[in-house]
Tab-separated table of C-alpha atoms in Angstrom:
chain	number	residue	atom	x	y	z
A	1	MET	CA	-48.401	-20.152	2.489
A	2	PRO	CA	-49.088	-16.521	0.243
A	3	GLU	CA	-47.104	-16.712	-3.195
A	4	ALA	CA	-45.836	-12.811	-2.317
A	5	VAL	CA	-44.872	-14.283	1.351
A	6	LYS	CA	-42.697	-17.750	0.294
A	7	TYR	CA	-41.612	-15.455	-2.269
A	8	ALA	CA	-39.997	-13.251	0.075
A	9	VAL	CA	-38.918	-16.249	2.295
A	10	VAL	CA	-36.307	-16.802	-1.176
A	11	ILE	CA	-35.041	-12.971	-0.935
A	12	SER	CA	-34.178	-13.193	2.171
A	13	LEU	CA	-31.642	-16.644	1.063
A	14	ILE	CA	-31.663	-15.917	-1.725
A	15	LEU	CA	-32.886	-19.117	-2.708
A	16	LEU	CA	-34.978	-18.563	-5.900
A	17	MET	CA	-35.448	-21.705	-6.355
A	18	THR	CA	-38.670	-22.470	-6.309
A	19	GLY	CA	-38.712	-25.925	-5.914
A	20	CYS	CA	-35.046	-25.246	-6.953
A	21	ALA	CA	-33.808	-27.374	-9.192
A	22	ALA	CA	-31.725	-27.879	-11.551
A	23	MET	CA	-31.565	-29.712	-14.912
A	24	LYS	CA	-31.168	-33.826	-14.841
A	25	LYS	CA	-26.958	-33.997	-17.004
A	26	ARG	CA	-24.985	-36.714	-16.581
A	27	ARG	CA	-21.452	-35.475	-15.669
A	28	THR	CA	-19.164	-34.911	-18.020
A	29	THR	CA	-16.300	-36.810	-18.684
A	30	VAL	CA	-13.946	-34.772	-20.218
A	31	LYS	CA	-10.783	-34.259	-18.621
A	32	ASP	CA	-8.399	-31.731	-19.772
A	33	GLU	CA	-4.481	-31.786	-18.389
A	34	LEU	CA	-3.759	-28.859	-15.971
A	35	ALA	CA	-0.895	-26.045	-16.915
A	36	ALA	CA	2.422	-27.433	-16.300
A	37	ASP	CA	3.220	-24.263	-13.605
A	38	VAL	CA	-1.025	-24.105	-11.773
A	39	SER	CA	-1.402	-27.681	-9.333
A	40	TYR	CA	-4.556	-28.712	-9.121
A	41	SER	CA	-4.356	-28.872	-5.478
A	42	ALA	CA	-2.274	-26.194	-4.399
A	43	VAL	CA	-5.529	-24.301	-6.011
A	44	MET	CA	-7.843	-26.364	-4.426
A	45	ARG	CA	-6.459	-25.504	-1.251
A	46	GLY	CA	-6.536	-21.554	-2.275
A	47	VAL	CA	-10.580	-21.187	-3.129
A	48	THR	CA	-11.537	-23.131	0.129
A	49	SER	CA	-8.946	-21.564	1.998
A	50	ASN	CA	-11.299	-18.303	1.190
A	51	ASN	CA	-14.618	-20.207	1.978
A	52	ILE	CA	-16.316	-17.936	4.482
A	53	THR	CA	-18.930	-20.156	5.971
A	54	GLY	CA	-17.624	-22.344	8.560
A	55	ARG	CA	-16.528	-19.378	10.943
A	56	GLY	CA	-19.763	-17.636	9.897
A	57	PHE	CA	-19.984	-13.287	8.189
A	58	GLU	CA	-22.166	-10.711	9.151
A	59	ILE	CA	-24.138	-8.433	6.395
A	60	ARG	CA	-24.256	-5.325	8.066
A	61	LYS	CA	-25.672	-3.667	4.017
A	62	GLY	CA	-27.384	-5.244	0.999
A	63	SER	CA	-30.062	-5.431	-1.337
A	64	ILE	CA	-31.205	-7.444	-3.197
A	65	GLU	CA	-33.429	-6.551	-7.246
A	66	LEU	CA	-35.729	-9.436	-8.342
A	67	GLU	CA	-36.902	-9.285	-11.908
A	68	GLY	CA	-39.653	-12.208	-12.980
A	69	THR	CA	-41.192	-12.808	-10.053
A	70	GLU	CA	-44.139	-12.459	-8.259
A	71	VAL	CA	-42.878	-9.760	-6.086
A	72	GLU	CA	-40.031	-7.523	-8.184
A	73	GLY	CA	-38.389	-4.977	-6.798
A	74	LYS	CA	-35.538	-3.578	-4.913
A	75	PHE	CA	-35.572	-4.632	-1.489
A	76	GLY	CA	-32.367	-4.243	1.929
A	77	LEU	CA	-30.887	-6.840	3.332
A	78	LEU	CA	-29.180	-7.431	6.757
A	79	ALA	CA	-28.212	-10.787	7.518
A	80	ARG	CA	-26.350	-13.195	10.019
A	81	LEU	CA	-25.148	-16.851	10.061
A	82	ASN	CA	-22.794	-17.902	12.695
A	83	SER	CA	-20.489	-20.593	12.734
A	84	LYS	CA	-22.894	-22.973	14.276
A	85	GLY	CA	-25.282	-22.797	10.739
A	86	ASP	CA	-27.488	-20.724	12.451
A	87	PHE	CA	-29.345	-17.860	10.075
A	88	TYR	CA	-30.936	-14.863	10.855
A	89	GLY	CA	-32.435	-12.526	7.351
A	90	SER	CA	-34.598	-9.811	7.431
A	91	VAL	CA	-36.037	-8.148	3.657
A	92	ARG	CA	-36.340	-4.408	4.257
A	93	GLY	CA	-38.558	-2.264	2.262
A	94	PRO	CA	-38.713	1.631	1.660
A	95	LEU	CA	-37.789	3.701	4.763
A	96	GLY	CA	-35.688	0.172	6.755
A	97	ILE	CA	-39.364	-1.072	8.131
A	98	GLU	CA	-39.270	-5.583	8.070
A	99	LEU	CA	-41.264	-6.882	5.778
A	100	VAL	CA	-40.025	-10.334	6.461
A	101	ARG	CA	-37.413	-12.052	9.530
A	102	ILE	CA	-36.338	-15.469	8.834
A	103	LEU	CA	-35.089	-17.672	12.078
A	104	MET	CA	-33.283	-21.012	11.224
A	105	VAL	CA	-31.915	-22.432	14.580
A	106	GLY	CA	-30.838	-26.064	14.808
A	107	ASP	CA	-33.339	-27.669	13.164
A	108	ASP	CA	-36.106	-25.312	13.465
A	109	ILE	CA	-36.753	-22.593	10.897
A	110	ALA	CA	-39.350	-19.569	11.122
A	111	VAL	CA	-40.567	-16.972	9.073
A	112	ILE	CA	-42.325	-13.570	10.256
A	113	ASP	CA	-44.168	-12.579	7.557
A	114	ARG	CA	-43.918	-9.024	10.034
A	115	PHE	CA	-47.551	-7.277	7.115
A	116	ASN	CA	-49.467	-10.390	7.820
A	117	ARG	CA	-48.558	-10.690	11.051
A	118	LYS	CA	-47.912	-14.285	10.778
A	119	ILE	CA	-45.101	-17.370	11.361
A	120	TYR	CA	-44.692	-20.269	9.138
A	121	ILE	CA	-42.746	-22.551	11.084
A	122	GLY	CA	-41.629	-26.055	10.809
A	123	LYS	CA	-38.797	-27.756	10.202
A	124	LYS	CA	-35.610	-27.152	8.544
A	125	GLU	CA	-34.427	-30.310	6.564
A	126	MET	CA	-38.096	-30.929	6.071
A	127	VAL	CA	-38.637	-27.647	4.543
A	128	LEU	CA	-35.474	-27.861	2.694
A	129	ARG	CA	-36.036	-30.994	1.473
A	130	LYS	CA	-39.684	-29.832	0.059
A	131	ASN	CA	-37.997	-27.253	-1.434
A	132	GLY	CA	-35.847	-29.659	-3.428
A	133	MET	CA	-32.989	-27.745	-1.734
A	134	PRO	CA	-29.635	-29.579	-0.602
A	135	SER	CA	-28.253	-29.162	3.210
A	136	ASP	CA	-25.920	-27.265	2.428
A	137	PHE	CA	-27.189	-23.871	0.325
A	138	MET	CA	-25.788	-21.659	1.933
A	139	THR	CA	-22.071	-22.423	0.751
A	140	ILE	CA	-23.592	-23.096	-2.692
A	141	ILE	CA	-25.518	-19.047	-1.993
A	142	PHE	CA	-22.185	-17.806	-0.573
A	143	GLY	CA	-19.618	-18.953	-3.753
A	144	ASP	CA	-18.016	-21.208	-1.142
A	145	ILE	CA	-16.416	-24.782	-2.855
A	146	PRO	CA	-16.795	-27.887	-1.172
A	147	GLU	CA	-12.999	-29.995	-0.299
A	148	GLU	CA	-11.230	-31.774	-2.673
A	149	ASP	CA	-12.477	-34.736	-1.743
A	150	ASP	CA	-16.249	-33.713	-2.623
A	151	VAL	CA	-14.827	-32.573	-6.130
A	152	GLU	CA	-14.431	-34.207	-9.509
A	153	MET	CA	-12.325	-31.937	-11.483
A	154	ILE	CA	-14.010	-32.294	-15.170
A	155	SER	CA	-11.521	-30.035	-17.743
A	156	ALA	CA	-8.536	-27.221	-17.029
A	157	ASP	CA	-6.529	-24.340	-18.608
A	158	ARG	CA	-4.490	-21.478	-17.678
A	159	ASN	CA	-7.902	-19.968	-16.981
A	160	GLU	CA	-10.137	-21.333	-14.538
A	161	ILE	CA	-10.950	-25.045	-13.771
A	162	VAL	CA	-14.141	-26.842	-13.840
A	163	VAL	CA	-15.037	-29.548	-11.302
A	164	SER	CA	-18.207	-31.126	-9.543
A	165	SER	CA	-19.568	-31.834	-7.220
A	166	GLY	CA	-22.844	-33.364	-5.095
A	167	ASN	CA	-24.188	-37.294	-4.935
A	168	GLU	CA	-27.535	-38.864	-6.638
A	169	ASP	CA	-30.134	-36.036	-5.750
A	170	PHE	CA	-27.911	-32.614	-6.404
A	171	ASN	CA	-25.214	-31.585	-8.265
A	172	ARG	CA	-23.148	-28.665	-9.488
A	173	LEU	CA	-20.794	-27.991	-11.673
A	174	ILE	CA	-18.572	-25.554	-10.287
A	175	THR	CA	-16.457	-22.627	-12.284
A	176	ILE	CA	-13.131	-21.782	-10.484
A	177	CYS	CA	-11.176	-18.932	-11.992
A	178	LEU	CA	-8.077	-18.989	-11.556
A	179	ASP	CA	-6.984	-14.998	-11.457
A	180	TYR	CA	-9.467	-14.516	-8.110
A	181	MET	CA	-8.706	-17.462	-6.699
A	182	LYS	CA	-13.117	-18.028	-5.904
A	183	VAL	CA	-15.429	-19.223	-7.745
A	184	CYS	CA	-17.278	-17.620	-9.644
A	185	ASN	CA	-20.083	-19.018	-11.650
A	186	GLN	CA	-22.144	-22.449	-11.017
A	187	ARG	CA	-25.484	-24.610	-12.007
A	188	ILE	CA	-27.291	-26.059	-9.486
A	189	ASN	CA	-29.354	-29.545	-11.100
A	190	ALA	CA	-31.377	-31.604	-9.115
A	191	ASN	CA	-32.424	-34.621	-10.064
A	192	VAL	CA	-35.884	-33.921	-10.196
A	193	SER	CA	-37.068	-31.163	-13.276
A	194	ASP	CA	-35.968	-30.001	-15.765
A	195	ASN	CA	-34.888	-26.183	-15.225
A	196	GLU	CA	-31.358	-24.800	-14.706
A	197	ILE	CA	-30.714	-22.406	-11.657
A	198	TYR	CA	-27.571	-20.514	-13.016
A	199	MET	CA	-25.138	-18.336	-10.870
A	200	GLN	CA	-22.379	-15.925	-11.136
A	201	PHE	CA	-20.355	-14.520	-8.745
A	202	GLY	CA	-18.904	-11.206	-9.065
A	203	LYS	CA	-16.708	-7.925	-7.475
A	204	PHE	CA	-15.371	-10.026	-5.179
A	205	SER	CA	-13.634	-7.955	-2.024
A	206	VAL	CA	-11.676	-9.302	1.047
A	207	SER	CA	-13.037	-9.006	4.908
A	208	GLY	CA	-11.142	-10.314	7.646
A	209	GLY	CA	-7.991	-11.904	5.321
A	210	LYS	CA	-10.764	-13.982	3.725
A	211	LYS	CA	-12.203	-13.498	0.215
A	212	TYR	CA	-16.638	-12.893	-1.052
A	213	PRO	CA	-18.538	-12.346	-3.825
A	214	SER	CA	-19.769	-8.943	-3.286
A	215	GLU	CA	-22.012	-9.343	-6.597
A	216	ILE	CA	-24.339	-12.502	-6.244
A	217	MET	CA	-26.350	-13.166	-9.838
A	218	MET	CA	-28.835	-15.995	-10.172
A	219	GLU	CA	-31.173	-16.875	-13.080
A	220	GLU	CA	-33.334	-19.401	-14.104
A	221	ARG	CA	-33.893	-19.451	-17.783
A	222	GLU	CA	-36.832	-21.537	-17.911
A	223	LYS	CA	-39.313	-19.192	-15.419
A	224	MET	CA	-37.467	-16.563	-16.687
A	225	PHE	CA	-36.664	-15.172	-12.682
A	226	HIS	CA	-33.243	-13.276	-12.051
A	227	VAL	CA	-32.351	-12.348	-8.784
A	228	LYS	CA	-29.289	-9.880	-7.884
A	229	LEU	CA	-27.471	-10.206	-4.197
A	230	SER	CA	-25.230	-7.295	-3.439
A	231	ILE	CA	-23.212	-6.731	-1.019
A	232	ASP	CA	-21.566	-3.780	-0.173
A	233	GLU	CA	-21.025	-4.277	4.400
A	234	LEU	CA	-19.519	-7.960	4.557
A	235	ILE	CA	-17.826	-8.452	8.349
A	236	TYR	CA	-16.009	-12.164	8.497
A	237	GLY	CA	-16.459	-14.128	11.628
A	238	TYR	CA	-19.965	-14.449	13.532
A	239	ASP	CA	-20.165	-16.728	16.187
A	240	SER	CA	-22.608	-14.612	18.569
A	241	ASP	CA	-25.652	-16.246	19.363
A	242	ILE	CA	-28.831	-16.218	16.827
A	243	GLU	CA	-31.836	-16.725	19.288
A	244	PHE	CA	-35.247	-18.092	18.063
A	245	ARG	CA	-37.212	-15.751	19.444
A	246	LEU	CA	-40.794	-15.420	17.572
A	247	PRO	CA	-43.869	-12.662	18.039
A	248	SER	CA	-46.896	-13.547	18.728
A	249	TYR	CA	-48.151	-13.921	15.590
A	250	LYS	CA	-50.971	-16.619	14.084
A	251	LYS	CA	-48.448	-19.535	13.439
A	252	GLU	CA	-48.631	-22.338	10.691
A	253	SER	CA	-47.088	-24.561	8.862
A	254	PHE	CA	-44.815	-24.709	5.962
Protein backbone atom coordinates (compact mmCIF):
# COMPACT_ATOMS: atom_id res chain seq x y z
CA MET A 1 0.00 0.00 0.00
CA PRO A 2 1.42 3.46 -0.90
CA GLU A 3 2.49 5.46 2.14
CA ALA A 4 0.09 8.32 1.40
CA VAL A 5 -2.86 5.94 1.31
CA LYS A 6 -1.60 4.15 4.39
CA TYR A 7 -1.67 7.37 6.38
CA ALA A 8 -5.06 8.33 4.99
CA VAL A 9 -6.34 5.00 6.25
CA VAL A 10 -4.91 5.64 9.66
CA ILE A 11 -6.35 9.13 9.66
CA SER A 12 -9.86 7.98 9.00
CA LEU A 13 -9.79 5.68 12.01
CA ILE A 14 -7.52 7.85 14.10
CA LEU A 15 -5.37 4.84 14.25
CA LEU A 16 -2.09 6.51 13.72
CA MET A 17 -0.51 3.57 15.39
CA THR A 18 1.63 2.67 12.42
CA GLY A 19 2.83 -0.58 13.81
CA CYS A 20 0.84 0.68 16.71
CA ALA A 21 2.57 -0.09 19.68
CA ALA A 22 4.13 1.17 22.73
CA MET A 23 6.81 0.79 25.21
CA LYS A 24 7.21 -2.62 26.77
CA LYS A 25 6.80 -1.96 30.48
CA ARG A 26 5.96 -3.97 33.52
CA ARG A 27 2.81 -3.17 35.40
CA THR A 28 3.22 -0.84 38.36
CA THR A 29 2.31 -2.37 41.69
CA VAL A 30 1.75 0.81 43.71
CA LYS A 31 -1.81 0.97 45.04
CA ASP A 32 -2.99 3.91 47.13
CA GLU A 33 -6.14 4.05 49.17
CA LEU A 34 -9.09 5.86 47.64
CA ALA A 35 -10.47 8.81 49.55
CA ALA A 36 -12.94 7.65 52.16
CA ASP A 37 -15.88 9.35 50.44
CA VAL A 38 -15.16 7.78 47.04
CA SER A 39 -16.17 4.21 46.18
CA TYR A 40 -13.97 2.61 43.55
CA SER A 41 -16.76 0.33 42.34
CA ALA A 42 -19.20 3.24 42.15
CA VAL A 43 -16.69 5.24 40.11
CA MET A 44 -16.12 2.34 37.72
CA ARG A 45 -19.86 1.84 37.28
CA GLY A 46 -20.32 5.52 36.57
CA VAL A 47 -17.50 5.69 34.05
CA THR A 48 -18.58 2.46 32.33
CA SER A 49 -22.14 3.81 32.04
CA ASN A 50 -20.75 6.60 29.84
CA ASN A 51 -19.18 4.21 27.29
CA ILE A 52 -20.40 5.07 23.79
CA THR A 53 -19.18 2.28 21.50
CA GLY A 54 -21.52 -0.49 22.69
CA ARG A 55 -24.65 1.01 21.11
CA GLY A 56 -22.79 2.77 18.35
CA PHE A 57 -22.81 6.39 17.25
CA GLU A 58 -22.64 8.64 14.22
CA ILE A 59 -20.14 11.46 13.79
CA ARG A 60 -22.00 13.84 11.53
CA LYS A 61 -19.36 16.52 11.59
CA GLY A 62 -15.73 16.22 12.59
CA SER A 63 -12.16 16.85 11.54
CA ILE A 64 -8.69 15.41 11.88
CA GLU A 65 -5.45 17.41 12.00
CA LEU A 66 -2.10 15.71 11.38
CA GLU A 67 1.44 16.81 12.14
CA GLY A 68 4.68 14.88 11.64
CA THR A 69 3.25 12.37 9.18
CA GLU A 70 3.77 11.98 5.45
CA VAL A 71 0.31 13.43 4.90
CA GLU A 72 -0.16 16.60 6.96
CA GLY A 73 -3.05 19.02 7.24
CA LYS A 74 -6.66 19.16 8.31
CA PHE A 75 -9.28 16.79 6.88
CA GLY A 76 -13.01 16.45 7.32
CA LEU A 77 -14.38 13.27 8.88
CA LEU A 78 -17.74 11.53 8.80
CA ALA A 79 -18.07 8.21 10.60
CA ARG A 80 -20.58 5.63 11.78
CA LEU A 81 -20.13 2.76 14.21
CA ASN A 82 -23.17 0.56 14.64
CA SER A 83 -24.15 -1.60 17.60
CA LYS A 84 -22.76 -4.68 15.82
CA GLY A 85 -19.29 -3.12 15.70
CA ASP A 86 -19.36 -2.44 11.95
CA PHE A 87 -17.70 0.80 10.87
CA TYR A 88 -17.90 3.34 8.06
CA GLY A 89 -15.42 6.21 7.84
CA SER A 90 -15.03 8.91 5.22
CA VAL A 91 -12.05 11.28 5.07
CA ARG A 92 -12.74 14.42 3.07
CA GLY A 93 -10.63 17.16 1.57
CA PRO A 94 -11.48 20.65 0.35
CA LEU A 95 -15.06 21.22 -0.81
CA GLY A 96 -16.11 18.01 0.95
CA ILE A 97 -14.59 15.76 -1.71
CA GLU A 98 -14.10 12.23 -0.38
CA LEU A 99 -10.48 11.10 -0.46
CA VAL A 100 -10.65 7.77 1.34
CA ARG A 101 -13.45 5.56 2.64
CA ILE A 102 -13.02 2.71 5.10
CA LEU A 103 -15.52 -0.09 5.58
CA MET A 104 -15.29 -2.73 8.29
CA VAL A 105 -18.22 -5.11 8.25
CA GLY A 106 -18.02 -8.43 10.05
CA ASP A 107 -14.47 -9.65 9.49
CA ASP A 108 -14.05 -7.82 6.18
CA ILE A 109 -12.17 -4.55 5.83
CA ALA A 110 -11.78 -2.40 2.74
CA VAL A 111 -10.02 0.90 2.13
CA ILE A 112 -11.31 2.73 -0.92
CA ASP A 113 -8.76 5.13 -2.37
CA ARG A 114 -10.90 7.52 -4.43
CA PHE A 115 -7.96 9.49 -5.82
CA ASN A 116 -6.16 6.47 -7.32
CA ARG A 117 -9.34 4.42 -7.86
CA LYS A 118 -8.03 1.46 -5.88
CA ILE A 119 -9.41 -0.75 -3.13
CA TYR A 120 -7.24 -2.37 -0.47
CA ILE A 121 -9.09 -5.34 0.94
CA GLY A 122 -8.45 -7.94 3.65
CA LYS A 123 -9.69 -9.65 6.79
CA LYS A 124 -10.08 -7.32 9.75
CA GLU A 125 -8.54 -9.57 12.39
CA MET A 126 -5.48 -10.23 10.25
CA VAL A 127 -5.05 -6.57 9.26
CA LEU A 128 -5.32 -5.38 12.86
CA ARG A 129 -2.84 -7.95 14.10
CA LYS A 130 -0.42 -7.09 11.28
CA ASN A 131 -0.51 -3.43 12.27
CA GLY A 132 -0.15 -4.15 15.97
CA MET A 133 -3.68 -3.15 16.94
CA PRO A 134 -5.89 -4.95 19.47
CA SER A 135 -9.35 -6.10 18.44
CA ASP A 136 -11.03 -3.55 20.76
CA PHE A 137 -9.23 -0.57 19.26
CA MET A 138 -12.49 1.36 18.74
CA THR A 139 -13.09 1.46 22.49
CA ILE A 140 -9.50 2.65 22.98
CA ILE A 141 -9.71 5.42 20.41
CA PHE A 142 -12.96 6.87 21.71
CA GLY A 143 -12.02 6.69 25.38
CA ASP A 144 -14.27 3.90 26.65
CA ILE A 145 -13.27 2.06 29.80
CA PRO A 146 -13.12 -1.77 30.08
CA GLU A 147 -15.45 -3.47 32.54
CA GLU A 148 -14.32 -3.39 36.18
CA ASP A 149 -13.40 -7.08 36.14
CA ASP A 150 -10.96 -6.39 33.28
CA VAL A 151 -8.94 -3.65 35.00
CA GLU A 152 -6.58 -3.44 37.95
CA MET A 153 -6.35 -0.33 40.11
CA ILE A 154 -2.84 1.11 40.25
CA SER A 155 -3.32 4.31 42.25
CA ALA A 156 -6.02 6.73 43.35
CA ASP A 157 -6.54 10.13 44.96
CA ARG A 158 -9.37 12.62 45.22
CA ASN A 159 -8.99 13.81 41.62
CA GLU A 160 -8.19 10.72 39.59
CA ILE A 161 -7.90 6.96 39.49
CA VAL A 162 -5.26 5.12 37.47
CA VAL A 163 -6.02 1.59 36.28
CA SER A 164 -4.38 -0.85 33.91
CA SER A 165 -5.90 -3.33 31.49
CA GLY A 166 -4.60 -5.75 28.89
CA ASN A 167 -2.89 -9.06 28.25
CA GLU A 168 0.51 -10.37 27.20
CA ASP A 169 0.23 -8.53 23.86
CA PHE A 170 -1.27 -5.15 24.79
CA ASN A 171 -1.56 -3.03 27.91
CA ARG A 172 -3.33 0.24 28.64
CA LEU A 173 -2.49 2.56 31.51
CA ILE A 174 -5.70 4.55 31.94
CA THR A 175 -6.34 7.70 33.96
CA ILE A 176 -9.93 8.44 34.99
CA CYS A 177 -10.63 12.06 35.91
CA LEU A 178 -13.23 12.11 38.68
CA ASP A 179 -14.39 15.62 37.77
CA TYR A 180 -15.68 14.22 34.46
CA MET A 181 -16.17 10.53 35.28
CA LYS A 182 -14.43 9.72 32.00
CA VAL A 183 -11.07 8.49 30.78
CA CYS A 184 -9.00 11.64 30.32
CA ASN A 185 -5.68 10.13 29.20
CA GLN A 186 -4.06 6.80 28.54
CA ARG A 187 -0.82 5.23 27.41
CA ILE A 188 -1.05 2.28 25.04
CA ASN A 189 1.63 -0.36 25.46
CA ALA A 190 2.26 -3.17 23.03
CA ASN A 191 4.93 -5.68 23.93
CA VAL A 192 6.45 -5.69 20.47
CA SER A 193 8.44 -2.44 20.21
CA ASP A 194 9.97 0.47 22.11
CA ASN A 195 7.48 3.15 21.04
CA GLU A 196 4.82 4.86 23.13
CA ILE A 197 1.37 6.07 22.11
CA TYR A 198 -0.18 8.73 24.33
CA MET A 199 -3.81 9.80 24.14
CA GLN A 200 -5.64 12.66 25.82
CA PHE A 201 -9.38 13.22 25.91
CA GLY A 202 -11.05 16.55 26.62
CA LYS A 203 -13.88 19.01 25.96
CA PHE A 204 -16.48 16.48 27.03
CA SER A 205 -19.95 16.77 25.55
CA VAL A 206 -23.20 14.87 26.03
CA SER A 207 -25.39 13.07 23.49
CA GLY A 208 -28.28 10.78 24.37
CA GLY A 209 -27.34 11.01 28.02
CA LYS A 210 -23.82 9.73 27.33
CA LYS A 211 -20.67 11.74 27.85
CA TYR A 212 -17.98 11.64 25.16
CA PRO A 213 -14.76 13.53 24.37
CA SER A 214 -15.20 16.04 21.57
CA GLU A 215 -11.42 16.48 21.41
CA ILE A 216 -9.03 13.54 21.17
CA MET A 217 -5.27 14.02 20.96
CA MET A 218 -2.77 11.32 20.04
CA GLU A 219 0.99 11.46 19.82
CA GLU A 220 3.95 9.15 19.40
CA ARG A 221 7.03 10.89 20.77
CA GLU A 222 9.75 8.84 19.11
CA LYS A 223 8.34 9.22 15.59
CA MET A 224 7.09 12.71 16.49
CA PHE A 225 3.63 12.47 14.99
CA HIS A 226 0.63 14.24 16.45
CA VAL A 227 -3.05 13.77 15.70
CA LYS A 228 -6.03 15.82 16.82
CA LEU A 229 -9.60 14.66 16.31
CA SER A 230 -12.37 17.18 16.81
CA ILE A 231 -15.98 15.98 17.00
CA ASP A 232 -18.38 18.82 16.29
CA GLU A 233 -21.57 16.75 16.13
CA LEU A 234 -22.06 13.21 17.45
CA ILE A 235 -25.36 11.34 17.73
CA TYR A 236 -25.29 8.51 20.27
CA GLY A 237 -26.91 5.23 19.24
CA TYR A 238 -26.69 3.79 15.72
CA ASP A 239 -28.37 0.50 14.82
CA SER A 240 -28.59 0.69 11.02
CA ASP A 241 -26.72 -1.83 8.91
CA ILE A 242 -23.51 -0.74 7.21
CA GLU A 243 -23.21 -2.30 3.76
CA PHE A 244 -19.96 -3.67 2.45
CA ARG A 245 -20.49 -2.10 -0.96
CA LEU A 246 -17.42 -1.58 -3.15
CA PRO A 247 -16.98 0.35 -6.41
CA SER A 248 -15.50 -1.33 -9.48
CA TYR A 249 -11.92 -0.23 -8.78
CA LYS A 250 -8.75 -2.28 -9.01
CA LYS A 251 -8.39 -4.45 -5.88
CA GLU A 252 -5.22 -5.16 -3.93
CA SER A 253 -4.69 -7.14 -0.73
CA PHE A 254 -3.45 -5.52 2.46
